[in-house]
Structures are given as structure tokens and as C-alpha cells.
Short mmCIF file of C-alpha atoms in Angstrom, two decimals:
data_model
loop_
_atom_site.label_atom_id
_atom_site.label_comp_id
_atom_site.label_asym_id
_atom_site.label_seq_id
_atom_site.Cartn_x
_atom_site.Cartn_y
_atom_site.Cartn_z
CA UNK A 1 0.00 0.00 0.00
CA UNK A 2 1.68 3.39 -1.41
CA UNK A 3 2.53 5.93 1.56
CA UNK A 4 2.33 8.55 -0.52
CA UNK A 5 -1.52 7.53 -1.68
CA UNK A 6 -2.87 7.07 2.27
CA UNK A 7 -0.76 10.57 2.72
CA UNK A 8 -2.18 12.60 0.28
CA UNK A 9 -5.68 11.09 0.52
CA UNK A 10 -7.12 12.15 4.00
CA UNK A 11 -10.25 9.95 3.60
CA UNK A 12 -8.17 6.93 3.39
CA UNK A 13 -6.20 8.03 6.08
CA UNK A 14 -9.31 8.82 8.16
CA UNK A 15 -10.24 5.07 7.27
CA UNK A 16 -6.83 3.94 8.89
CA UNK A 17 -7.16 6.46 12.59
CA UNK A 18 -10.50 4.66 12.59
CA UNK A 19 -9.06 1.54 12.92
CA UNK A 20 -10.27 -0.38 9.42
CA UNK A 21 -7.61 -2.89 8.30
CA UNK A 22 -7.16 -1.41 4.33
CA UNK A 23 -5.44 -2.56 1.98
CA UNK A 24 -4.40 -1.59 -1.25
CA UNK A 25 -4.12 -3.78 -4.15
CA UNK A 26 -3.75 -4.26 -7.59
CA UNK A 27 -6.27 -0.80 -8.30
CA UNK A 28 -8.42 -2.01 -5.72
CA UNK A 29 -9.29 -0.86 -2.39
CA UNK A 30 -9.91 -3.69 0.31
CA UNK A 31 -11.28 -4.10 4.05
CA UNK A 32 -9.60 -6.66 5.61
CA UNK A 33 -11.84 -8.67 9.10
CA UNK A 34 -15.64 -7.21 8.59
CA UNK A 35 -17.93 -9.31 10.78
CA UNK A 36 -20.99 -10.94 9.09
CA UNK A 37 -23.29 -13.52 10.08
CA UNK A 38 -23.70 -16.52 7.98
CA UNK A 39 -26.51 -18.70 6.66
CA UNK A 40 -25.98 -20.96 10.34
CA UNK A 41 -25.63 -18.18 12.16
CA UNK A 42 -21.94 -17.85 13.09
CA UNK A 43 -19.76 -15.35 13.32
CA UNK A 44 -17.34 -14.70 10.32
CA UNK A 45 -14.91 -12.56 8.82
CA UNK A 46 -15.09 -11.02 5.30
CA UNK A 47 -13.65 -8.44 2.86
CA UNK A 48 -15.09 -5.77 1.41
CA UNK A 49 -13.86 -4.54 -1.91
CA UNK A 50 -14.04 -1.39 -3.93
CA UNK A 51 -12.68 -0.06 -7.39
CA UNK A 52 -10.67 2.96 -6.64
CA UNK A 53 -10.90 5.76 -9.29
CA UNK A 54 -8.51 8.51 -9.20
CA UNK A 55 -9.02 12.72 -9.56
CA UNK A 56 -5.38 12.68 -10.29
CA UNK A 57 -2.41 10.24 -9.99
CA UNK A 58 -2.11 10.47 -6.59
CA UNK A 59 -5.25 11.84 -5.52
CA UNK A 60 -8.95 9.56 -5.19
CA UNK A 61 -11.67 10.68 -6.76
CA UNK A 62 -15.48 10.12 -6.35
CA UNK A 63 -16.34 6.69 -6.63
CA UNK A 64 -17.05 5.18 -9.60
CA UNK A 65 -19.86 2.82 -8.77
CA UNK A 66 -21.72 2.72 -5.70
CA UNK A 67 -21.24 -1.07 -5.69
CA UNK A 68 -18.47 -3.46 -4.27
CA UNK A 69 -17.46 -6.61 -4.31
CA UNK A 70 -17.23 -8.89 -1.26
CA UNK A 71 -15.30 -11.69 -0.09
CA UNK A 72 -16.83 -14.50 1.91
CA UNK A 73 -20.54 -16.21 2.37
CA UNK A 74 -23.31 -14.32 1.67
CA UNK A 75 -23.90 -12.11 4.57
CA UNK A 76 -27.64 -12.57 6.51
CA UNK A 77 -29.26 -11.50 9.25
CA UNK A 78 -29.13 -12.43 12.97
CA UNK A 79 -31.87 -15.07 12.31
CA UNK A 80 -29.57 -16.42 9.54
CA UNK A 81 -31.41 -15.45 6.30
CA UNK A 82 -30.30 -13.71 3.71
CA UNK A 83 -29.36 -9.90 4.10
CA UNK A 84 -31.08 -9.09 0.41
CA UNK A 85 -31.28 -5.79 0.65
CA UNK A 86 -27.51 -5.53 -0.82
CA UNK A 87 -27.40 -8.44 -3.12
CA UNK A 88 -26.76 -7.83 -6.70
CA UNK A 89 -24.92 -11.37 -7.96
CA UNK A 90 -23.03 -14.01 -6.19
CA UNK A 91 -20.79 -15.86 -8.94
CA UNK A 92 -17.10 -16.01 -9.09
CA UNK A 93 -15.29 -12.43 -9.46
CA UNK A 94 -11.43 -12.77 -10.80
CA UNK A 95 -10.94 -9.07 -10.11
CA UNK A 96 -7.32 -9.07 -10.02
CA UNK A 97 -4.25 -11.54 -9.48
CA UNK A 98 -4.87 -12.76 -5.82
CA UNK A 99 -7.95 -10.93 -5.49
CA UNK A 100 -11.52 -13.39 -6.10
CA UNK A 101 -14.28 -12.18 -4.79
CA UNK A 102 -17.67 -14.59 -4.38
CA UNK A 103 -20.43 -11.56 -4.20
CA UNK A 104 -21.19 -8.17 -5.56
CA UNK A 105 -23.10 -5.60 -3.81
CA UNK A 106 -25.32 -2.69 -4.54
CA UNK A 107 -26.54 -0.37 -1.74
CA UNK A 108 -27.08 3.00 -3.59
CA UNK A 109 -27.43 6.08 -0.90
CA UNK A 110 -30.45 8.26 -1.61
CA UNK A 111 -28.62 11.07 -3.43
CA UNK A 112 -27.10 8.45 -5.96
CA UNK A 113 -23.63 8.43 -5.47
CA UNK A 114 -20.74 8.12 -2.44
CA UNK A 115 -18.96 11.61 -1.89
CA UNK A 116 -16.05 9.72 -1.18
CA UNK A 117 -14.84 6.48 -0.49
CA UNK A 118 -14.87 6.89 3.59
CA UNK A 119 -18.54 7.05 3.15
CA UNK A 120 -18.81 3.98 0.72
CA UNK A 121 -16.56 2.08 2.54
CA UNK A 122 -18.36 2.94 6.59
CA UNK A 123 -22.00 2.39 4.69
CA UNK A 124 -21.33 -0.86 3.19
CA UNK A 125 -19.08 -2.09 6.87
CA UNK A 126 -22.01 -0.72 8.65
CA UNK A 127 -24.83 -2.74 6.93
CA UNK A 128 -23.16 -5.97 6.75
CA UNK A 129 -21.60 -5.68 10.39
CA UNK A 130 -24.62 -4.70 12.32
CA UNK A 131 -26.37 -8.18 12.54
CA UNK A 132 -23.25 -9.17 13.68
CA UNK A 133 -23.11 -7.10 16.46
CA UNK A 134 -27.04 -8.02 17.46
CA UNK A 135 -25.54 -11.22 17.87
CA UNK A 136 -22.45 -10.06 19.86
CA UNK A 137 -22.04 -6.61 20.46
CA UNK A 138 -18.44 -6.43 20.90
CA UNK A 139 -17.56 -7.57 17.59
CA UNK A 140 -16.19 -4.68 15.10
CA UNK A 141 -14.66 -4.11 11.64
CA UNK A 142 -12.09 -1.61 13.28
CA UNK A 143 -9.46 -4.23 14.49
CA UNK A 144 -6.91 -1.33 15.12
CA UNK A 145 -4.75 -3.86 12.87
CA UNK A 146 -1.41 -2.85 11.98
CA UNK A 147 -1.19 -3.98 8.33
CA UNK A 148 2.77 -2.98 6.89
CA UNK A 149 2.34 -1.28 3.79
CA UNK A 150 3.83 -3.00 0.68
CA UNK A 151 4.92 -0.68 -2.46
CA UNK A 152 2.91 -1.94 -5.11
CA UNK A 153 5.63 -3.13 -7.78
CA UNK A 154 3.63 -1.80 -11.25
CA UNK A 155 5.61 -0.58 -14.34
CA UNK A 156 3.96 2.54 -13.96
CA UNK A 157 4.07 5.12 -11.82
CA UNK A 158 0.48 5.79 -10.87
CA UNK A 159 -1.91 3.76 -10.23
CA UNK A 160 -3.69 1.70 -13.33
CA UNK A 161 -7.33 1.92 -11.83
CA UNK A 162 -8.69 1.53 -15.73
CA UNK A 163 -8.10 -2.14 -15.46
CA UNK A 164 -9.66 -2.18 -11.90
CA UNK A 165 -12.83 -0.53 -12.78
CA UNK A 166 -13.10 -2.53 -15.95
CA UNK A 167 -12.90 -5.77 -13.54
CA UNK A 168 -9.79 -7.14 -15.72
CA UNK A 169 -7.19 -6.41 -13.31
CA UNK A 170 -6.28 -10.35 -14.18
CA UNK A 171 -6.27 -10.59 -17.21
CA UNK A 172 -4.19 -7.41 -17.99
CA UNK A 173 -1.40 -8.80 -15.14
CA UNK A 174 -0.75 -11.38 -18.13
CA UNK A 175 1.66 -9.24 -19.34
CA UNK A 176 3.90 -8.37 -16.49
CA UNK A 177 6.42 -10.77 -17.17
CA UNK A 178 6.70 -9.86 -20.89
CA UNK A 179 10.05 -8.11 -22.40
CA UNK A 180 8.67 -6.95 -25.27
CA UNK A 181 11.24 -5.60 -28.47
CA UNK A 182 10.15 -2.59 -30.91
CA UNK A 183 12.63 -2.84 -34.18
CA UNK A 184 12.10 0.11 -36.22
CA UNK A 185 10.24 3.26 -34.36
CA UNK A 186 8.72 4.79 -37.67
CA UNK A 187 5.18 5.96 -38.17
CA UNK A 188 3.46 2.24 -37.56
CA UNK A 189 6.55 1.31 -34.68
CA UNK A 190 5.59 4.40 -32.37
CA UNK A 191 2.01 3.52 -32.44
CA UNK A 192 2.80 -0.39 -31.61
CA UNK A 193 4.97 1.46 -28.66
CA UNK A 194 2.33 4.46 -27.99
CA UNK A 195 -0.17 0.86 -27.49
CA UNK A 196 2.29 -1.31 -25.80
CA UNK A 197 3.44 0.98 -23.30
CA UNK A 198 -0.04 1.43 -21.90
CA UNK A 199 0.23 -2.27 -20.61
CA UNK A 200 1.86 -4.08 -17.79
CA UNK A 201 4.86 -5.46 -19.73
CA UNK A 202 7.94 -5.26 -18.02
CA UNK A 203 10.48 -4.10 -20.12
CA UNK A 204 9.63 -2.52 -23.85
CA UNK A 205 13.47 -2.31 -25.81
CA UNK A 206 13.24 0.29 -28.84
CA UNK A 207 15.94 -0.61 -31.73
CA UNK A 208 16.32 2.59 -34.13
CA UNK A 209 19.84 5.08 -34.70
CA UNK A 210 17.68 7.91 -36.55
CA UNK A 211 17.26 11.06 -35.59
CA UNK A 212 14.01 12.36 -34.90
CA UNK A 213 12.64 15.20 -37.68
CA UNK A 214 9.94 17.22 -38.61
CA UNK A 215 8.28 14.47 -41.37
CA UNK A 216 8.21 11.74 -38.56
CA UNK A 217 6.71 14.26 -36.53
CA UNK A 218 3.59 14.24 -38.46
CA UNK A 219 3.22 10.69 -38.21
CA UNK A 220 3.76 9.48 -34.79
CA UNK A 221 1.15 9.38 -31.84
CA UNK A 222 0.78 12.94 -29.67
CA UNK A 223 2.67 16.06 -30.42
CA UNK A 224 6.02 16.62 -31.25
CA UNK A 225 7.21 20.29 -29.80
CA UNK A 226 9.48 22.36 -32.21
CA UNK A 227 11.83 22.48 -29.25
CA UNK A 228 11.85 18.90 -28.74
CA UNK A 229 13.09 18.72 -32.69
CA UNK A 230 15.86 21.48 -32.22
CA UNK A 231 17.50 19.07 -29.61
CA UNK A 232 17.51 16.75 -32.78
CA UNK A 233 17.24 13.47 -31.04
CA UNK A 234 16.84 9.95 -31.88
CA UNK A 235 13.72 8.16 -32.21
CA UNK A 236 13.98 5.78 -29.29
CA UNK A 237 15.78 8.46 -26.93
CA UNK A 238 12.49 10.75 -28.03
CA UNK A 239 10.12 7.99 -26.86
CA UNK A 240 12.32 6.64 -24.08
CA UNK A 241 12.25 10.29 -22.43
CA UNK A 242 8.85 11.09 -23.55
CA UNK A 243 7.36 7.68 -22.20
CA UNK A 244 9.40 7.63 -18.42
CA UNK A 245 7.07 10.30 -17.50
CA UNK A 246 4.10 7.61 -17.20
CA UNK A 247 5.85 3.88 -16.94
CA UNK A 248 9.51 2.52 -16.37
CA UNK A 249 10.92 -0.30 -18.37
CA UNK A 250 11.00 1.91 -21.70
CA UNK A 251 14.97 1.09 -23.07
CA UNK A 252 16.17 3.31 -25.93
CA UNK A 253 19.02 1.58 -28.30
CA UNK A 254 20.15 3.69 -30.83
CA UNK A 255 21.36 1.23 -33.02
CA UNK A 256 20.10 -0.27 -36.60
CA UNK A 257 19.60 -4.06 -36.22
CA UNK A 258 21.95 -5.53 -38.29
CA UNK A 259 24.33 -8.70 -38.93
CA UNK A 260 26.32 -7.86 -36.09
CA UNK A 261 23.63 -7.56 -33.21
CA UNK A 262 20.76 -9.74 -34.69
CA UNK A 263 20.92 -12.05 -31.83
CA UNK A 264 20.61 -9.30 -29.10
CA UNK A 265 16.20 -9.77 -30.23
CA UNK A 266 16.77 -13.59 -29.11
CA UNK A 267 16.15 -12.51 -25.59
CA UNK A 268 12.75 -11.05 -25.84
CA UNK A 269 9.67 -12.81 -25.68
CA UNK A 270 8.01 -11.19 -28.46
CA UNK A 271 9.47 -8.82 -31.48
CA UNK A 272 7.50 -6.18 -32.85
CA UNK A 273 9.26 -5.82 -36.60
CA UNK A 274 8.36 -2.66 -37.90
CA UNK A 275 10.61 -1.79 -40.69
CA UNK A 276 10.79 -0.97 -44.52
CA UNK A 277 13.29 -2.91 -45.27
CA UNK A 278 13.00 -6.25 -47.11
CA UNK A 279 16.71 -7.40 -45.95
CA UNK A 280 15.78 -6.69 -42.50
CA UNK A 281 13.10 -8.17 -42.25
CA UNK A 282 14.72 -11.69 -43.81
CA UNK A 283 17.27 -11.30 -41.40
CA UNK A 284 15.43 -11.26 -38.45
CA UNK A 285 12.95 -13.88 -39.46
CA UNK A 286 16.08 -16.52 -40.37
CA UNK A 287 18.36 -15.43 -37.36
CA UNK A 288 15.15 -16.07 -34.81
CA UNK A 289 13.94 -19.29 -37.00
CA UNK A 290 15.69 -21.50 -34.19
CA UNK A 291 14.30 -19.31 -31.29
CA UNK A 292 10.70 -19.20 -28.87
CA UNK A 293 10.92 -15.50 -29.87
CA UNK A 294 7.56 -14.69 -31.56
CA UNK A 295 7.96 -12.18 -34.23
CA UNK A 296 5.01 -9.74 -35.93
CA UNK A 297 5.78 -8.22 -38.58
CA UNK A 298 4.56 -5.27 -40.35
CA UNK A 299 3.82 -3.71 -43.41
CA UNK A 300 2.02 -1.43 -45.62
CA UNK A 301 1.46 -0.63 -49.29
CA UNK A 302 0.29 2.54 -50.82
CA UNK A 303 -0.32 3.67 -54.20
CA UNK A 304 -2.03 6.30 -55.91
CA UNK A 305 -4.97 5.84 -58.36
CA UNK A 306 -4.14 5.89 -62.21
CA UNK A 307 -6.11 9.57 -62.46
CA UNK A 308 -3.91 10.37 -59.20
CA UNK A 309 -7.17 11.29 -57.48
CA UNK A 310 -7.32 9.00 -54.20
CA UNK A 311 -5.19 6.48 -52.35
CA UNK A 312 -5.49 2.80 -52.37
CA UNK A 313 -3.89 -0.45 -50.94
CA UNK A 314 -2.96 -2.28 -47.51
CA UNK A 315 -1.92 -3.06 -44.63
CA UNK A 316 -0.35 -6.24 -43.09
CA UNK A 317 0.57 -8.20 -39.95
CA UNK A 318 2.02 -11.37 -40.31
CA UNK A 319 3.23 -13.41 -37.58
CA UNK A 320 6.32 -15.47 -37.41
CA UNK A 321 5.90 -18.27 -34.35
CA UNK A 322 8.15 -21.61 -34.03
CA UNK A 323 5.08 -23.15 -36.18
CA UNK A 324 4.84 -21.20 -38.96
CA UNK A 325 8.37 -20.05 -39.26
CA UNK A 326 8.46 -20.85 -43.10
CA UNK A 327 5.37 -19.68 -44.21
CA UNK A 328 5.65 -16.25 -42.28
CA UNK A 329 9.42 -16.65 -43.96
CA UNK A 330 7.89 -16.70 -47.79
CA UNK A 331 5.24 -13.62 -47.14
CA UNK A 332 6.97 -11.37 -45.86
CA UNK A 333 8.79 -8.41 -48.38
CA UNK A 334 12.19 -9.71 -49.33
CA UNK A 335 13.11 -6.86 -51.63
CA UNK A 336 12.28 -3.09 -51.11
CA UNK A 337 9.80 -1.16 -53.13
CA UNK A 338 10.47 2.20 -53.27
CA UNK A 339 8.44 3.00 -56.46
CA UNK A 340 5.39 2.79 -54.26
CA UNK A 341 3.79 6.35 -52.75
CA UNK A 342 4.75 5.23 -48.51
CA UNK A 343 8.16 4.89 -49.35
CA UNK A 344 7.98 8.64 -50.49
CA UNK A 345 7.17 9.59 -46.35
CA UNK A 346 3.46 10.24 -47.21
CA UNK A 347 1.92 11.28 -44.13
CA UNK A 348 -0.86 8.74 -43.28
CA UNK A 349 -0.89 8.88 -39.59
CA UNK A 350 -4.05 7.17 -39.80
CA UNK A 351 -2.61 4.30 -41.75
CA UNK A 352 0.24 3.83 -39.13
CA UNK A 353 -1.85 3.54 -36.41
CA UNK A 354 -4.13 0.78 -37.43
CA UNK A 355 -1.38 -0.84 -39.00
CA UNK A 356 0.38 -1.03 -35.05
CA UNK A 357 -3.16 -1.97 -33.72
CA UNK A 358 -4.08 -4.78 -36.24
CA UNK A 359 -0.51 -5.74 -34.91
CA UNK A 360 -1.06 -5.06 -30.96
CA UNK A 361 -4.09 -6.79 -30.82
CA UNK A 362 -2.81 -9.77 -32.35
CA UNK A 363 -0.09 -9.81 -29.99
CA UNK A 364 -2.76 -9.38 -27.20
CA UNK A 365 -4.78 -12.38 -28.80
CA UNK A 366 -1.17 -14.72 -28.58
CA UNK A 367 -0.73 -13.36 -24.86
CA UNK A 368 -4.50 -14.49 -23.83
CA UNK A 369 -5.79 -11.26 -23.16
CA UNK A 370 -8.04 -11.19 -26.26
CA UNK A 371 -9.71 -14.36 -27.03
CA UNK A 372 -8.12 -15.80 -30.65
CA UNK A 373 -10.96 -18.26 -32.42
CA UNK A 374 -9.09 -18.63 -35.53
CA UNK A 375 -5.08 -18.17 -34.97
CA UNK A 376 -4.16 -16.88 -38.30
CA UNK A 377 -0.10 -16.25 -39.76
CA UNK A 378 -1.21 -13.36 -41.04
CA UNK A 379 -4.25 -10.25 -42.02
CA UNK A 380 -4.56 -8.16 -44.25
CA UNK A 381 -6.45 -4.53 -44.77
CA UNK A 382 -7.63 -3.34 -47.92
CA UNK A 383 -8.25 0.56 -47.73
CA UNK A 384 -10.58 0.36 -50.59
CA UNK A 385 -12.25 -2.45 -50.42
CA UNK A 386 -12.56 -1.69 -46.34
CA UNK A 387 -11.94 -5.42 -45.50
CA UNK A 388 -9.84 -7.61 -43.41
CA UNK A 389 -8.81 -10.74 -44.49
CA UNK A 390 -6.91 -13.50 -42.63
CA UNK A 391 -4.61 -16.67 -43.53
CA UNK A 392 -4.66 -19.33 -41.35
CA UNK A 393 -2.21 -22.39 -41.46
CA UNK A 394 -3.38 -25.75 -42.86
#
């Protein structure tokens, strides 16, 4: 539990000099020994648990949701039947890694909402508690309990309560162990990092030597400042600096990839290939062929119309695993094509970005978080034709 959020947040501090056992996990706020009666009319000890939604990244807001979640038997009443007036749904709630939670609650005050989460947290304690103490009044949820607090150990540097109020906590935590590698941090690679960094992976590597300038400015995600190109510099240095301001784990190499370091991208779990060349491309493929590293690679292909009047073609993410290396080995570019219109730094910011999401979200698919009913090699989108395709393996 962060120091610095019970410091700055008086009504979780107020919730401590009460005496409530809080804790603070994983996005979610939770209130540790909470007497309830259960369906045989004992005495028992539950946990109350709310999302926690933040004003700033340090600061709580007002609650989300007047509901929580609770873990334990259903509470009842002194005379052992169910206390109904909260229940919502008892089922089995995965809210986070560690944190499963068997009921969810809903006791809405009159005006609609909780001003804060001392009063959410006292009204639901004080409901569920009070048969409890009809049957023995010296029972309370403020233990006085001395709980140590634990630094949560997160990537980023504020909390991540859009996972916790989304209830998917778990499945995002899939990531964590992840060292993710970004080769090429163009138009379509800052997008696949701008997506990538916004998840729990633990370290995202970022392989590029060029210098940032005012064409790639108009193609990569947020704004560029013209003092930020004056300093003049590289790509991954850019995004390394830029990115530490919201996450750690964000490595800058300013290096091409190349004969000589190929085998540095054997370490990573998963390789995010985002370049124009053909040669690269073949070289990473065959240098990884023996590897568990799974490789996506990425591409696009623009043209103009004959009357030079709109834009046409595709984009494409093809996927290189230890089953499909030779198939993913034959579709990918081997030669460049710098006749066609992207090579020519057309800006098509738009392009780049679903290019890196069609890419993301198959990576997020591979990882779990997405569910995958047809594990293709590779997909394809047509501009014109405003279609995805897929290939799947035999």
C-alpha cells in the first residue's frame, strides 16, 4: 500500500485512525476482518472490496460505482437469512491476481452516489456488520490492525485503476512478465509502442539510430514540440524520455539491427518488426527461425490511383511463431519497393496507427488477453475495399 496515496488522501487516512484494516491492491481498495453472520448463524470474517478511481495520480476521486465486491458467504441476518437488501450477484469475481471475490453488492445512498470512499466504505461495513453485532455486540470491523504497507511493484508510476474498474485487473497482469522488443520506431513502430506501453509489460526495448525530424513528426502518436526537434534526437531516446514520465521499463538503443547484433532480439519474448526494409526483415525472421521468440511483422502498401485522385492499398501483420516459421518466412517483403507512394514519407498517420493496432491486438490475442478463435499467420487490410482478411495455417 503506497505511503504517498494514504498521505495525500485524507479519507483513506481517516479510514486507517479509525481503525479499518485497508489494503491496497492491484487498483483495488480492500477491508480486511468485517464481521458478518452466515446462513448458520456464526460469526465470520469477510472483505469488502471497492474499485478505486482517481481525480489525479495520486489523488482519489469520487467513486465510480456505488457497488463493491465482497469476499466471503453471503452475509444474513441475525436469524440467519439472507441480508437481500444488498445483493446484486453471487458468482465467481477474478478481479485481479490474488484478489476473487464470491459476491457483488449494490446499496445505492439516496442522493445516488458516495462523496467519497470513507462514506462507501463505513456504509457498506455498517450494513453488513450490524447483525453481527445483534448477535455479539463487541464484535467490530475496526481491528486497530497494523497492516505494513507493501509498495505496489507496477511498471507505472500511478496507479492503473482503468483495469480495476473494468474488472480485468487479471487478465491485464498477463503481461507483467513480458520483455517486449520494438525494431524500427517509424510511423506504424511508435504507435505499436504508444499501445504497448499502456500495458503491464515489463520491459519494452526500442531498436532505431535515426534522428528524430519534422516528417516523422507528423506521423507518430501525440505532439512533437518544435523544441523537442531542435535538440535533434533519436527516435527511441524521443520515446524513451517522452514515455518515463508515465511507466519505467521503456529502453532506448540507438542502433540499426543488423548482422552484427541480430541475436541481441533472441532474448525477448516477443518482437514487434516494424521496418521498410526487405533485408531486415529476412534477417530477423532466419536469425530467430531456431528461437521461442515470436515475431510480428509489419507492413504497408500505398499507391495512388491511375487519375492520381485518391489512395489505395494495404496493410499487413504477419506473424512469425516456431510453427509457422516458413510460411511467415515466404510472405513477408524480401526486396524493397520504393516506387510505391509510402516509401515517399506520405503522411498517413491514420494508416500507421491501425497498421500497429491490427498488430497489438494480435499480440494481445497470442498473450490471452483477447480471445483468438481462428489463430491466423497473417491479415490483411484493404483501404478500398474496407476489408480484413486473414490466412490461417493448414
Amino acid at each position: 500500500m503506497s505511503r504517498l496515496l494514504i498521505s495525500r488522501n485524507s479519507q483513506l487516512q481517516r479510514l486507517i485512525d479509525d481503525g479499518y484494516d485497508i489494503e491496497i491492491r492491484s487498483g483495488h481498495l480492500l477491508v480486511h476482518s468485517v464481521p458478518y453472520v452466515t446462513s448458520n448463524k456464526q460469526i465470520a470474517l469477510g472483505v469488502v472490496v471497492s474499485e478505486m478511481s482517481m481525480a489525479t495520480p495520486d489523488v482519489l476521486g469520487r467513486p465510480s460505482t456505488h457497488q463493491v465486491h465482497f469476499i466471503g458467504e453471503h452475509p444474513c441476518k441475525a436469524d440467519g437469512s439472507d441480508l437481500i437488501q444488498i445483493r446484486c450477484q453471487s458468482a465467481e469475481f477474478k478481479l485481479a491476481e490474488g484478489i476473487t471475490a464470491q459476491h457483488w453488492f449494490s446499496n445505492k445512498p439516496q442522493r445516488g452516489y458516495y462523496e467519497d470512499y470513507y462514506e462507501k466504505i463505513t456504509s457498506y461495513v455498517r450494513v453488513i456488520s450490524s447483525q453481527a453485532k445483534a448477535l455479539d455486540p463487541s464484535v467490530d470491523a475496526r481491528t486497530f490492525k497494523t497492516r505494513e504497507p507493501i509498495e505496489d511493484d507496477s511498471v507505472f508510476l500511478y496507479q492503473d485503476t482503468a483495469s480495476s474498474r473494468a474488472g480485468i485487473q487479471r487478465l491485464a497482469a498477463r503481461f507483467q512478465k513480458q520483455r517486449i522488443a520494438i525494431v524500427g520506431l517509424g510511423g506504424t513502430g511508435s504507435y505499436t509502442l504508444d499501445l504497448v506501453a499502456k500495458t503491464h509489460v515489463a520491459e519494452i526495448h526500442l531498436f532505431d539510430a535515426d534522428v528524430l525530424r519534422p516528417h516523422n513528426a507528423f506521423r507518430l502518436p501525440g505532439a512533437v514540440s518544435r523544441e523537442m526537434l531542435d535538440r535533434e534526437l533519436t527516435k527511441v531516446k524521443y520515446f524513451s524520455e517522452n514515455y518515463s514520465t508515465m511507466r519505467r521499463g521503456v529502453v532506448p538503443h540507438e542502433v540499426m539491427i543488423a548482422e552484427n547484433n541480430v541475436m541481441e532480439l533472441a532474448s525477448f519474448d516477443y518482437v514487434f518488426l516494424c521496418v521498410d526494409r526487405g533485408e531486415v526483415r529476412q534477417l530477423v525472421l532466419r536469425a530467430l527461425e531456431d528461437t521461442q521468440v515470436v515475431v510480428i511483422d509489419v507492413g504497408m502498401g500505398l499507391n495512388l490511383t491511375d487519375d492520381q485522385e485518391s489512395i489505395w492499398g494495404t496493410c499487413r501483420v504477419t506473424s512469425s511463431t516456431p510453427s509457422t516459421r516458413a510460411i511467415a518466412l515466404s510472405r513477408v517483403p524480401k526486396a524493397d519497393r520504393d516506387e510505391e507512394l509510402y516509401a515517399s514519407n506520405i503522411q498517413v498517420a491514420d494508416f500507421n496507427c491501425l497498421n500497429a493496432a491490427l498488430a497489438v491486438t494480435k499480440w494481445k490475442r497470442m498473450s490471452g488477453f483477447y480471445l483468438d478463435d481462428h489463430s491466423e499467420y497473417e491479415s490483411t487490410f484493404s483501404v478500398n475495399l474496407n476489408q480484413v482478411s486473414r490466412l490461417e495455417a493448414q
